[in-house]
Amino acid sequence: MDIQAFVEKSLGRWRSQRSAHHLVFQHFEAVQSDIKIEPLSMADAEVIALCQSYDIDPAIAVSPFRMTWAGQSDWDDEDDGRELKGTTVLVPVPDPVHPHQGRLLRDQGYAEEMAAIGQYRLTDEGEFILQTQYDRAMAEEKIWFVTPNLRMRVSLIKTSAGSGVVTASFSSEIRQGVEG
Amino acid sequence: MDIQAFVEKSLGRWRSQRSAHHLVFQHFEAVQSDIKIEPLSMADAEVIALCQSYDIDPAIAVSPFRMTWAGQSDWDDEDDGRELKGTTVLVPVPDPVHPHQGRLLRDQGYAEEMAAIGQYRLTDEGEFILQTQYDRAMAEEKIWFVTPNLRMRVSLIKTSAGSGVVTASFSSEIRQGVEG
């Protein structure tokens, strides 16, 4: 499977159940959200601007898409500043030599997300694995399809050196009907 | 990695955080438990009896082990009959032709677990994947190590035909100190 096929399978509306395990505190957090993944045109102004901001020729990018989410957490923090609503543009840039891997560009969106560039690869098992280095943390995501309508996602937040895992999250995402 | 190496890495005491997503009800369940995985001898009477109960020559089995767990769930069902305590003997039987796959025998233990025979395989990514067919359900587990001291486990319970996923669970398991 290449990245184009993976994005194609991911398009649509999903209802997500996410559990975050905060490993140090042994705390469980539960989040329910709706996720929408829609294709964008390579001619889209945001796509072109995102490529240019990383000095990447838009001609080598493929399958850009927009992800939008809105959710609720059971986290009890009364002064909680975490935003569970957002949208972001994502642009895969396959490696010309190893087409099953590449870079994934992400814009800042309107929520807490930072602009970032991650490294992805698709495994023989059909898993999409993404590693993103931030200033003070590293994120590793693994996404795979159990059926065309059920997607699993495991996300790890590590210390920036990559040694310690701070949070491990698991999402089960069920495709919603077209009227969803 | 072969099954002997995978079992070797799994030995010890683990503190587990498990989230179960009951997909139909959109229900979250949180379970905290302690897990102990200890090696057994091939000469162990329980190991030999388990092999014989499946008509398998104990000489082709490898790395038998015992798994013991005790945990607490936040599930609110007052009439809850589910037992969160148990122990079971497990015996891998590698395929002589394809040594990265094989059968995994499991005895009944003293809890709700049924005796079962599952099919496992180890992927190039170092994941252990186990499929077990029961009378009325099918279980699929994926286990991998993030570090030597952090293990992830995703379990799916499917309808017996394997088409519908009823429950998706995620465990993060942290190795405990030797004095744990």
Short mmCIF file of C-alpha atoms in Angstrom, two decimals:
data_model
loop_
_atom_site.label_atom_id
_atom_site.label_comp_id
_atom_site.label_asym_id
_atom_site.label_seq_id
_atom_site.Cartn_x
_atom_site.Cartn_y
_atom_site.Cartn_z
CA MET A 1 0.00 0.00 0.00
CA ASP A 2 1.29 3.46 -0.85
CA ILE A 3 0.46 6.72 0.86
CA GLN A 4 -2.12 7.64 -1.76
CA ALA A 5 -4.06 4.43 -1.01
CA PHE A 6 -3.74 4.98 2.72
CA VAL A 7 -5.11 8.53 2.50
CA GLU A 8 -7.90 7.33 0.20
CA LYS A 9 -8.96 4.71 2.78
CA SER A 10 -8.92 7.33 5.52
CA LEU A 11 -11.24 9.84 3.84
CA GLY A 12 -14.63 10.35 5.43
CA ARG A 13 -16.19 10.89 8.82
CA TRP A 14 -15.12 8.86 11.82
CA ARG A 15 -16.38 8.55 15.36
CA SER A 16 -13.41 8.12 17.65
CA GLN A 17 -13.03 6.67 21.13
CA ARG A 18 -9.64 7.57 22.53
CA SER A 19 -8.02 6.45 25.77
CA ALA A 20 -4.89 8.17 26.95
CA HIS A 21 -2.68 6.47 29.52
CA HIS A 22 -0.61 9.02 31.40
CA LEU A 23 2.05 6.55 32.41
CA VAL A 24 3.72 8.42 35.24
CA PHE A 25 0.46 9.16 37.08
CA GLN A 26 -1.25 5.92 36.03
CA HIS A 27 -4.09 8.19 34.95
CA PHE A 28 -6.74 7.26 32.38
CA GLU A 29 -8.30 9.88 30.15
CA ALA A 30 -11.26 9.17 27.87
CA VAL A 31 -12.05 11.28 24.82
CA GLN A 32 -14.90 10.95 22.36
CA SER A 33 -14.69 12.88 19.16
CA ASP A 34 -15.82 13.23 15.58
CA ILE A 35 -13.15 13.39 12.94
CA LYS A 36 -13.53 14.45 9.34
CA ILE A 37 -10.84 13.75 6.73
CA GLU A 38 -11.38 15.40 3.36
CA PRO A 39 -9.22 15.51 0.25
CA LEU A 40 -7.70 18.77 -0.90
CA SER A 41 -6.57 19.76 -4.36
CA MET A 42 -2.87 20.11 -5.09
CA ALA A 43 -3.84 23.54 -6.37
CA ASP A 44 -5.24 24.56 -2.98
CA ALA A 45 -3.61 27.77 -1.76
CA GLU A 46 -3.04 26.36 1.74
CA VAL A 47 -1.35 23.26 0.34
CA ILE A 48 0.98 25.31 -1.84
CA ALA A 49 1.78 27.70 1.02
CA LEU A 50 2.55 24.78 3.36
CA CYS A 51 4.95 23.21 0.82
CA GLN A 52 6.63 26.55 0.25
CA SER A 53 7.05 27.17 3.97
CA TYR A 54 9.24 24.03 4.05
CA ASP A 55 10.94 24.84 0.73
CA ILE A 56 9.36 21.82 -0.93
CA ASP A 57 8.31 21.82 -4.56
CA PRO A 58 4.52 21.19 -4.52
CA ALA A 59 4.98 19.03 -7.64
CA ILE A 60 6.48 16.19 -5.56
CA ALA A 61 3.67 16.21 -2.94
CA VAL A 62 0.68 13.85 -3.18
CA SER A 63 -2.81 13.37 -1.69
CA PRO A 64 -3.10 16.46 0.51
CA PHE A 65 -5.97 16.40 2.97
CA ARG A 66 -7.64 18.32 5.75
CA MET A 67 -8.39 16.77 9.13
CA THR A 68 -10.97 18.39 11.40
CA TRP A 69 -11.94 17.17 14.85
CA ALA A 70 -14.22 18.09 17.74
CA GLY A 71 -14.32 16.15 20.97
CA GLN A 72 -14.96 15.92 24.68
CA SER A 73 -12.57 14.70 27.34
CA ASP A 74 -13.41 13.43 30.81
CA TRP A 75 -10.22 15.04 32.14
CA ASP A 76 -11.17 16.77 35.41
CA ASP A 77 -8.79 19.69 35.34
CA GLU A 78 -10.98 22.75 35.94
CA ASP A 79 -8.37 25.09 34.53
CA ASP A 80 -7.96 22.93 31.47
CA GLY A 81 -6.57 24.88 28.57
CA ARG A 82 -6.44 21.94 26.19
CA GLU A 83 -8.48 22.51 23.08
CA LEU A 84 -10.36 19.49 21.75
CA LYS A 85 -11.37 21.14 18.54
CA GLY A 86 -9.16 21.82 15.60
CA THR A 87 -8.40 21.53 11.95
CA THR A 88 -5.15 21.06 10.11
CA VAL A 89 -3.87 20.60 6.59
CA LEU A 90 -1.60 17.61 5.96
CA VAL A 91 0.58 17.05 2.90
CA PRO A 92 2.49 13.79 2.24
CA VAL A 93 5.76 14.07 0.36
CA PRO A 94 6.93 10.56 -0.64
CA ASP A 95 10.62 9.81 -0.84
CA PRO A 96 11.45 9.52 -4.56
CA VAL A 97 13.81 6.59 -3.91
CA HIS A 98 11.78 4.71 -1.25
CA PRO A 99 8.16 5.43 -2.13
CA HIS A 100 6.79 3.65 0.98
CA GLN A 101 8.25 6.33 3.17
CA GLY A 102 8.48 10.09 3.16
CA ARG A 103 7.68 13.29 4.96
CA LEU A 104 4.34 14.51 6.22
CA LEU A 105 3.88 18.28 6.44
CA ARG A 106 1.31 19.73 8.82
CA ASP A 107 0.24 23.31 9.19
CA GLN A 108 -0.55 25.04 12.41
CA GLY A 109 -4.31 24.90 12.10
CA TYR A 110 -6.39 27.05 14.43
CA ALA A 111 -5.91 25.00 17.59
CA GLU A 112 -2.95 24.13 19.79
CA GLU A 113 -1.19 22.10 17.10
CA MET A 114 2.21 23.30 16.03
CA ALA A 115 3.33 23.27 12.45
CA ALA A 116 5.48 20.19 12.08
CA ILE A 117 7.21 17.90 9.65
CA GLY A 118 7.11 14.20 10.38
CA GLN A 119 8.73 11.13 8.87
CA TYR A 120 6.35 8.36 7.83
CA ARG A 121 6.68 4.86 6.51
CA LEU A 122 4.19 2.18 5.50
CA THR A 123 5.02 -1.33 6.66
CA ASP A 124 4.44 -4.65 4.92
CA GLU A 125 1.64 -5.16 7.46
CA GLY A 126 -0.19 -2.10 6.12
CA GLU A 127 0.61 0.05 9.13
CA PHE A 128 1.29 3.75 8.75
CA ILE A 129 4.03 4.81 11.19
CA LEU A 130 4.74 8.49 11.77
CA GLN A 131 7.50 10.05 13.85
CA THR A 132 7.48 13.76 14.60
CA GLN A 133 10.17 15.61 16.49
CA TYR A 134 9.11 18.69 18.43
CA ASP A 135 11.22 21.05 20.51
CA ARG A 136 10.58 19.26 23.77
CA ALA A 137 8.92 16.01 22.79
CA MET A 138 8.74 13.32 20.16
CA ALA A 139 5.52 11.79 18.90
CA GLU A 140 5.18 8.35 17.35
CA GLU A 141 1.93 7.22 15.79
CA LYS A 142 0.90 3.88 14.38
CA ILE A 143 -2.33 3.69 12.39
CA TRP A 144 -3.86 0.62 10.78
CA PHE A 145 -7.16 -0.60 9.38
CA VAL A 146 -8.87 -3.62 10.92
CA THR A 147 -11.66 -3.36 8.36
CA PRO A 148 -12.37 -0.60 5.81
CA ASN A 149 -14.65 0.95 8.44
CA LEU A 150 -12.55 0.48 11.59
CA ARG A 151 -9.22 2.19 12.10
CA MET A 152 -6.87 1.85 15.07
CA ARG A 153 -4.36 4.44 16.15
CA VAL A 154 -1.71 4.15 18.86
CA SER A 155 0.14 7.35 19.73
CA LEU A 156 3.15 7.69 21.98
CA ILE A 157 4.46 10.96 23.35
CA LYS A 158 8.12 10.57 24.29
CA THR A 159 10.68 12.88 25.80
CA SER A 160 12.61 14.68 23.08
CA ALA A 161 15.51 12.24 23.37
CA GLY A 162 12.99 9.50 22.57
CA SER A 163 13.91 7.43 25.60
CA GLY A 164 10.99 7.89 27.97
CA VAL A 165 7.34 7.42 27.01
CA VAL A 166 5.13 9.92 28.81
CA THR A 167 1.72 9.16 27.33
CA ALA A 168 0.37 6.22 25.35
CA SER A 169 -2.97 6.73 23.62
CA PHE A 170 -5.25 4.38 21.77
CA SER A 171 -8.05 5.37 19.42
CA SER A 172 -10.65 3.18 17.81
CA GLU A 173 -12.24 5.03 14.93
CA ILE A 174 -15.49 3.83 13.34
CA ARG A 175 -16.60 5.15 9.99
CA GLN A 176 -19.85 7.10 10.11
CA GLY A 177 -22.61 6.85 7.54
CA VAL A 178 -22.60 9.44 4.77
CA GLU A 179 -25.41 11.29 6.51
CA GLY A 180 -23.28 11.41 9.73
CA MET B 1 12.93 -12.30 16.52
CA ASP B 2 11.74 -15.82 17.28
CA ILE B 3 9.18 -16.85 19.87
CA GLN B 4 11.87 -17.83 22.38
CA ALA B 5 13.29 -14.29 22.29
CA PHE B 6 9.81 -12.79 22.54
CA VAL B 7 8.93 -14.86 25.60
CA GLU B 8 12.31 -14.05 27.15
CA LYS B 9 11.66 -10.31 26.77
CA SER B 10 8.22 -10.71 28.33
CA LEU B 11 9.35 -12.44 31.53
CA GLY B 12 8.95 -10.46 34.73
CA ARG B 13 6.41 -8.34 36.54
CA TRP B 14 4.42 -5.72 34.72
CA ARG B 15 2.03 -3.00 35.82
CA SER B 16 -0.72 -2.74 33.24
CA GLN B 17 -3.14 0.05 32.34
CA ARG B 18 -5.85 -1.29 30.08
CA SER B 19 -8.63 0.59 28.32
CA ALA B 20 -11.43 -1.36 26.70
CA HIS B 21 -13.60 0.32 24.10
CA HIS B 22 -16.97 -1.39 23.86
CA LEU B 23 -17.66 -0.20 20.36
CA VAL B 24 -21.41 -0.72 20.15
CA PHE B 25 -22.16 1.14 23.39
CA GLN B 26 -19.31 3.66 23.00
CA HIS B 27 -18.40 2.64 26.54
CA PHE B 28 -14.96 3.05 28.09
CA GLU B 29 -13.67 0.61 30.68
CA ALA B 30 -10.45 1.16 32.63
CA VAL B 31 -8.54 -1.69 34.25
CA GLN B 32 -5.38 -1.56 36.32
CA SER B 33 -3.59 -4.80 37.01
CA ASP B 34 -0.38 -6.50 37.93
CA ILE B 35 0.87 -9.20 35.63
CA LYS B 36 3.54 -11.77 36.30
CA ILE B 37 5.10 -13.83 33.52
CA GLU B 38 7.41 -16.64 34.66
CA PRO B 39 9.22 -19.33 32.73
CA LEU B 40 8.27 -22.98 33.18
CA SER B 41 10.34 -26.04 32.56
CA MET B 42 9.55 -28.31 29.62
CA ALA B 43 9.48 -31.06 32.24
CA ASP B 44 6.69 -29.32 34.16
CA ALA B 45 3.73 -31.68 34.62
CA GLU B 46 1.22 -29.00 33.58
CA VAL B 47 3.15 -28.28 30.40
CA ILE B 48 3.29 -31.93 29.44
CA ALA B 49 -0.40 -32.43 30.24
CA LEU B 50 -1.36 -29.40 28.14
CA CYS B 51 0.62 -30.68 25.14
CA GLN B 52 -0.92 -34.12 25.51
CA SER B 53 -4.44 -32.71 25.72
CA TYR B 54 -3.90 -31.36 22.21
CA ASP B 55 -2.06 -34.48 21.00
CA ILE B 56 1.15 -32.52 20.58
CA ASP B 57 4.57 -34.06 21.23
CA PRO B 58 6.08 -31.94 24.06
CA ALA B 59 9.46 -32.29 22.31
CA ILE B 60 8.43 -29.74 19.64
CA ALA B 61 7.19 -27.13 22.14
CA VAL B 62 9.42 -24.27 23.35
CA SER B 63 9.58 -21.62 26.10
CA PRO B 64 6.51 -22.52 28.16
CA PHE B 65 5.45 -19.89 30.67
CA ARG B 66 2.87 -19.04 33.27
CA MET B 67 0.96 -15.76 33.26
CA THR B 68 -0.74 -14.58 36.45
CA TRP B 69 -2.77 -11.40 36.79
CA ALA B 70 -4.80 -9.51 39.37
CA GLY B 71 -6.63 -6.30 38.60
CA GLN B 72 -9.43 -3.87 39.21
CA SER B 73 -11.94 -2.56 36.72
CA ASP B 74 -14.02 0.60 36.92
CA TRP B 75 -16.91 -1.22 35.22
CA ASP B 76 -20.07 -0.29 37.15
CA ASP B 77 -22.06 -3.46 36.77
CA GLU B 78 -23.13 -4.39 40.32
CA ASP B 79 -23.84 -7.99 39.36
CA ASP B 80 -20.48 -8.25 37.65
CA GLY B 81 -19.37 -11.84 37.38
CA ARG B 82 -16.15 -11.05 35.53
CA GLU B 83 -13.09 -12.27 37.33
CA LEU B 84 -10.05 -10.00 37.17
CA LYS B 85 -7.73 -12.49 38.72
CA GLY B 86 -6.33 -15.53 37.08
CA THR B 87 -3.42 -17.66 36.05
CA THR B 88 -2.80 -19.72 32.97
CA VAL B 89 -0.09 -21.87 31.42
CA LEU B 90 0.95 -21.03 27.86
CA VAL B 91 3.00 -23.23 25.54
CA PRO B 92 4.29 -22.05 22.13
CA VAL B 93 4.64 -24.72 19.44
CA PRO B 94 6.58 -23.23 16.49
CA ASP B 95 5.81 -24.39 12.99
CA PRO B 96 8.76 -26.57 11.91
CA VAL B 97 8.68 -25.12 8.39
CA HIS B 98 7.96 -21.45 9.21
CA PRO B 99 9.62 -20.87 12.58
CA HIS B 100 8.25 -17.31 12.94
CA GLN B 101 4.76 -18.67 13.31
CA GLY B 102 3.08 -21.48 15.15
CA ARG B 103 0.47 -22.45 17.69
CA LEU B 104 0.03 -21.20 21.23
CA LEU B 105 -1.61 -23.59 23.68
CA ARG B 106 -3.35 -22.24 26.75
CA ASP B 107 -4.82 -24.17 29.62
CA GLN B 108 -8.00 -23.33 31.43
CA GLY B 109 -6.40 -21.79 34.52
CA TYR B 110 -8.55 -21.18 37.56
CA ALA B 111 -10.46 -18.17 36.21
CA GLU B 112 -12.94 -17.61 33.40
CA GLU B 113 -10.43 -18.38 30.67
CA MET B 114 -11.21 -21.29 28.41
CA ALA B 115 -8.59 -23.69 27.22
CA ALA B 116 -7.69 -22.58 23.73
CA ILE B 117 -5.27 -23.02 20.90
CA GLY B 118 -4.27 -19.91 18.99
CA GLN B 119 -2.22 -19.22 15.86
CA TYR B 120 0.64 -16.76 16.28
CA ARG B 121 3.14 -15.10 14.01
CA LEU B 122 5.99 -12.67 14.56
CA THR B 123 6.24 -9.86 12.02
CA ASP B 124 9.33 -8.18 10.59
CA GLU B 125 8.38 -5.22 12.81
CA GLY B 126 8.80 -7.37 15.92
CA GLU B 127 5.10 -7.62 16.61
CA PHE B 128 3.58 -10.76 18.04
CA ILE B 129 0.16 -11.38 16.48
CA LEU B 130 -2.16 -14.02 17.93
CA GLN B 131 -5.51 -15.19 16.61
CA THR B 132 -7.71 -17.44 18.69
CA GLN B 133 -11.01 -18.90 17.57
CA TYR B 134 -13.59 -19.60 20.26
CA ASP B 135 -17.06 -21.07 19.91
CA ARG B 136 -18.81 -17.74 19.68
CA ALA B 137 -16.01 -15.22 19.22
CA MET B 138 -12.61 -14.64 17.73
CA ALA B 139 -9.80 -12.82 19.52
CA GLU B 140 -6.91 -11.06 17.82
CA GLU B 141 -4.01 -9.70 19.82
CA LYS B 142 -1.03 -7.62 18.76
CA ILE B 143 1.81 -7.17 21.24
CA TRP B 144 5.00 -5.18 20.76
CA PHE B 145 7.81 -3.66 22.77
CA VAL B 146 8.40 0.10 22.64
CA THR B 147 11.39 -0.29 24.96
CA PRO B 148 12.56 -3.37 26.90
CA ASN B 149 10.48 -2.05 29.81
CA LEU B 150 7.34 -0.92 27.99
CA ARG B 151 5.04 -3.30 26.17
CA MET B 152 1.91 -2.44 24.21
CA ARG B 153 -0.97 -4.78 23.57
CA VAL B 154 -4.02 -4.24 21.37
CA SER B 155 -6.75 -6.87 21.61
CA LEU B 156 -9.80 -7.17 19.43
CA ILE B 157 -12.80 -9.36 20.19
CA LYS B 158 -14.67 -10.14 17.01
CA THR B 159 -17.81 -12.07 16.21
CA SER B 160 -16.97 -15.69 15.43
CA ALA B 161 -17.14 -15.02 11.69
CA GLY B 162 -14.45 -12.41 12.24
CA SER B 163 -16.41 -9.66 10.52
CA GLY B 164 -17.56 -7.42 13.35
CA VAL B 165 -15.33 -6.05 16.08
CA VAL B 166 -17.15 -5.91 19.42
CA THR B 167 -14.42 -4.71 21.75
CA ALA B 168 -11.04 -3.09 21.15
CA SER B 169 -8.67 -2.96 24.12
CA PHE B 170 -5.33 -1.31 24.62
CA SER B 171 -2.84 -2.09 27.36
CA SER B 172 0.33 -0.27 28.24
CA GLU B 173 2.49 -2.49 30.41
CA ILE B 174 5.43 -1.10 32.37
CA ARG B 175 8.04 -3.40 33.83
CA GLN B 176 8.23 -3.35 37.61
CA GLY B 177 11.42 -3.40 39.62
CA VAL B 178 12.65 -6.80 40.76
CA GLU B 179 11.44 -6.04 44.27
CA GLY B 180 7.93 -5.23 42.84
#
